[in-house]
Amino acid sequence: MQWETVIGLEIHAQLSTQSKIFSASAIAFGAEPNTQASLIDLGMPGTLPVLNAEAVRMACKFGLAIDAEIAGKNIFARKNYFYPDLPKGYQTSQMDDPIVGKGFLDITLEDGSQKRIGITRAHLEEDAGKSLHEDFHGMSGIDLNRAGTPLLEIVSEPDIRSAKEAVAYVKAIHALVRYLGICDGNMAEGSLRCDCNVSVRPVGQAEYGTRAEIKNVNSFRFIEKAINHEVQRQIELIEDGGKVVQETRLYDPNKDQTRSMRSKEEANDYRYFPCPDLLPVIIEQSFLDEVRASLPELPVQKRARFEAEFGLSAYDADVLASSRELADYFEAVNSVCGDAKLAANWVMGELSSLLNKDNLEIQQSPVSAAQLGGMIQRIKDNTISGKIAKMVFEALATGEGATADEVIEKKGLKQVTDSGAIEKMLDEVLAANAEQVEQYRASDEAKRGKMFGFFVGQAMRASKGKANPGQVNELLKKKLEG
Amino acid sequence: MHQLNLAEIARGLADKQFSSEELTRSLLARIQQLDPQLNSFITVTEELALAQAKAADARRSAGENAPLLGAPIAHKDLFCTEGVLTSCGSKILSGFKAPYNATVVEKLAAAGTVTLGKLNMDEFAMGSANESSHYGPVKNPWDLTRVPGGSSGGSAAAVAARLLPAATGTDTGGSIRQPAALTNLTGIKPTYGRVSRWGMIAYASSLDQGGPLARTAEDCALMLQAMAGFDAKDSTSVEQPVDDYLAALTQPLKGMRIGLPKEYFGAGLDARIADATLAVVEELKKLGATVKDISLPNMQHAIPAYYVIAPAEASSNLSRFDGVRFGYRCENPANLEDLYKRSRGEGFGAEVKRRIMVGTYALSAGYYDAYYLKAQKIRRLIKNDFVSAFNEVDVILGPTTPNLAWKLGEKSDDPVAAYLEDIYTITANLAGIPGLSMPAGFVDGLPVGVQLLAPYFQEGRLLNVAHQYQQVTDWHTRAPAGF
């Protein structure tokens, strides 16, 4: 039987506010346990929440960026359950009246085509603390630094049909929240986490299959692996005559397996009700207008502009627009060198592999946009060839010079364009390879083509790569045919 | 000195007839001597009181003259007081010394009051008899075999017994007004949002409101003036200037329109209380007020609505008492579930457990619409009733309670009978309007209270009517025998 996969994702994005959603405590990552927990975060009796206006503004930014309706009135509700790292015995979240309603996000698939993924809603809520089960000799420690950290939970429609699409969607959300400056997107620190709702159904069937929810997957790679594993598990289960049960599962990256955490029957009745300590949040049009005016150019817009303005391919534009920092870098290189295609090739080629090799972010690039742009200028004005440029680039990366010009000067890499000098050098090369010259001249057109490359190679080697390749070609041809 | 009311104390201190320290020492001695009969205090903060009294005297010598400077008061034991046991009358907060002060505590301290201690109350403010406290029941000074009302029963008994001139209380369904009525005091529940709830341990957040209990309307005005005001720490606090309550007291009542809701005089009301209430109406007419019969048709639904909404909120508010971070924890928990079950099972009393269960049920999947949502609809209807009524009248008047103070233990096995005692008071909480109870005479030697209700933020009007009434009557000056 042919199976179709149906996936819906819930993404928790930690908002990069200065303070927590209902208290003035800081939210910096990695502080000593319980040093960023105020009376409110500790759930002390008598304390009350006060909503952080910045969290509301950030949620509105997101809503506007996905073309969603933003509720004029949204309401915080309490989700009641007991857990030691949930100090009040309830999580303040939103249920019936979320701040952000229906919207959508267009993602680019591997074949370059676009797909629209519906977003059901996005709501504000507070994070819980952390239970620490190690180092306490049979007891558990509780760190409430994270309790009260503002989260935006982004719920997609079940529009996703493969693990690859899921990853593309999460990457698009990741890029978007970083563009908007509302989340740092650091998945390793838990700033962006993903719950995957996965089901399968026979191709052509209208009803959805029973879904399992894989909780808290925190890297692009794990999302893909966890979903693929879960899809396989469900198909095998059904094909063996079994039934998928609705449950929450955990992905174990070490074993590459998902395992059951709790079934639907064991699920809590959260007894949601409107939080009486917080008033409904009224969002006025004037506020939304102000937020809209503050929005940066978004990935979709940037991608389109890169194609239209710079003539880049859809693929190149998509890669370069995938992060705000990468796009900014590319544009800075382009503004220095004035050649978008070369700039795109260098940023996506040499620069990307350099960063990948050293596991660096674009912001940590050892070669600045100004340096790279300056170097590309020298390619364009024929001061260096593309091949020499790679040497210059490496020298810049290792700090052997502050500018391309300095490197070229210091290492004497300036391209030789004096045809007299090139001719002299070519004469020497041909003299040293007299036998091959004989063979060349005795060969037919087809064979000559291949042999010509040999002479070019010898010539470039003799010039240590500095001879202008165009001139070498032209003069060499003349001399051999001569 | 203990017979002086708050306004008289203010004058005595201003005229330097006595110092705050002298007064404080005298009241501390009186508490020590008499409170064992009443059990109105959970904690007496003698050292703190003397330090505050000395500081107040120093401020007075330096020329300060604020009305409450050096005046002794005490707080209901659900207002957080830094470094002092804040118990809510519950075992589950055993040993809980609050790490901060409630806004009300902060504001009254800033006004110069001296805190004598923390007052007994029904556990988590759940009750109308002050019998559900872990620290034992409070007795009514008018008859030690009877209840003082609740949940601010400790506050009421202490002020009525002249252990102190005024105290703070809280009112979720009548917890200031009902004990005031049963002990011959004046008590006011302000408009929801008028007094900050920061540091006031929640029972039902959308209904709870702090306010004073004292012997006179003037004393309540002095207290409320210091307690009221916007607080950025409480999102439900209202950003509106506080009226001058003392200035409001002296307004003549000529032309004041008083509404008598027929639903307040129906079945279940002790006829003698009805008579006393109508006698108050006659006095007010003499002062120039006009009277009109009105109707609040949805009052009959108030008790069921209240006993869904309040327990629902409580079931969530009380989840934080889990034995993990503060207060009582069971011995040797076997695992997490055992820790929760036994800490809460052993820490909460029967009435609290009953309300947590009722509230949990009302919020459960499948029942939410039938109970919680329906109760909220009733709440809106009740609010609308008041809004329409206040188009016709300035103040609504009726009995505060259907019955006189009952015997200790009389209703403790019948929670519904006890819930029905709240019938006249809970509508003000559901609607959020202010309400006041004032002394209106005696039946069989037991005090009778009359309740006044006014539109939002018209606390001044309530205090005005009560003060004018107290200028021509002396019920409020009577003290219980032996105190």
Tab-separated table of C-alpha atoms in Angstrom, chain A residues 39-40 42-51 78 80-90 96 142 144 269-274 276-279, chain B residues 80 96 99-100 192 197-201 205-206 232-236 312-313 315-317 319-321 324-326 336 340 344 360 363-365 368 372:
chain	number	residue	atom	x	y	z
A	39	LEU	CA	8.877	36.171	44.117
A	40	ILE	CA	6.493	35.964	41.166
A	42	LEU	CA	8.709	31.290	42.592
A	43	GLY	CA	4.903	31.356	42.799
A	44	MET	CA	5.030	32.951	46.255
A	45	PRO	CA	1.592	33.286	47.854
A	46	GLY	CA	0.016	36.672	47.193
A	47	THR	CA	2.107	37.531	44.138
A	48	LEU	CA	0.423	38.623	40.918
A	49	PRO	CA	1.460	38.705	37.260
A	50	VAL	CA	1.880	41.872	35.201
A	51	LEU	CA	2.072	41.343	31.449
A	78	ARG	CA	-4.600	28.992	33.189
A	80	ASN	CA	-3.704	23.563	35.502
A	81	TYR	CA	-1.409	20.662	36.332
A	82	PHE	CA	1.001	19.721	39.068
A	83	TYR	CA	4.714	19.522	38.452
A	84	PRO	CA	7.585	20.583	40.714
A	85	ASP	CA	9.087	22.944	38.141
A	86	LEU	CA	5.683	24.577	37.568
A	87	PRO	CA	5.617	26.744	40.690
A	88	LYS	CA	2.025	27.989	40.629
A	89	GLY	CA	0.498	24.621	39.721
A	90	TYR	CA	-0.684	26.167	36.474
A	96	ASP	CA	-9.772	30.154	23.313
A	142	ILE	CA	14.572	22.639	40.720
A	144	LEU	CA	13.255	28.279	38.223
A	269	ASP	CA	-7.442	17.437	32.119
A	270	TYR	CA	-5.888	20.878	32.204
A	271	ARG	CA	-9.083	22.634	33.308
A	272	TYR	CA	-8.354	25.758	31.315
A	273	PHE	CA	-10.169	28.895	32.435
A	274	PRO	CA	-9.511	32.614	31.946
A	276	PRO	CA	-8.600	36.158	36.791
A	277	ASP	CA	-5.347	37.936	37.679
A	278	LEU	CA	-4.889	39.301	34.154
A	279	LEU	CA	-7.269	41.509	32.231
B	80	CYS	CA	1.846	39.034	53.611
B	96	PHE	CA	5.670	30.415	56.297
B	99	PRO	CA	9.453	37.292	52.228
B	100	TYR	CA	7.701	40.576	51.395
B	192	TYR	CA	-13.127	45.495	43.001
B	197	ARG	CA	-4.403	42.571	45.935
B	198	TRP	CA	-0.593	42.336	45.766
B	199	GLY	CA	0.477	40.294	48.765
B	200	MET	CA	-3.095	39.402	49.706
B	201	ILE	CA	-3.119	35.612	49.439
B	205	SER	CA	-9.051	36.362	42.541
B	206	SER	CA	-11.954	37.942	40.661
B	232	ALA	CA	1.096	48.715	39.140
B	233	LYS	CA	1.838	45.315	40.721
B	234	ASP	CA	-1.833	44.286	40.525
B	235	SER	CA	-3.152	44.172	36.953
B	236	THR	CA	-6.745	44.258	38.213
B	312	ALA	CA	-13.152	27.188	40.540
B	313	GLU	CA	-10.681	30.015	41.017
B	315	SER	CA	-8.939	25.197	43.020
B	316	SER	CA	-6.335	26.817	40.766
B	317	ASN	CA	-5.087	29.478	43.200
B	319	SER	CA	-2.363	24.600	43.553
B	320	ARG	CA	0.845	26.378	44.531
B	321	PHE	CA	0.545	24.949	48.038
B	324	VAL	CA	7.598	21.777	47.284
B	325	ARG	CA	8.768	25.328	47.980
B	326	PHE	CA	7.268	26.610	51.237
B	336	LEU	CA	6.473	12.917	44.055
B	340	TYR	CA	1.679	16.087	46.745
B	344	ARG	CA	-2.037	18.710	50.587
B	360	THR	CA	-11.957	21.177	40.109
B	363	LEU	CA	-13.681	23.296	35.511
B	364	SER	CA	-13.372	19.714	34.251
B	365	ALA	CA	-13.675	18.859	30.586
B	368	TYR	CA	-16.996	23.681	32.121
B	372	TYR	CA	-18.306	27.817	34.985
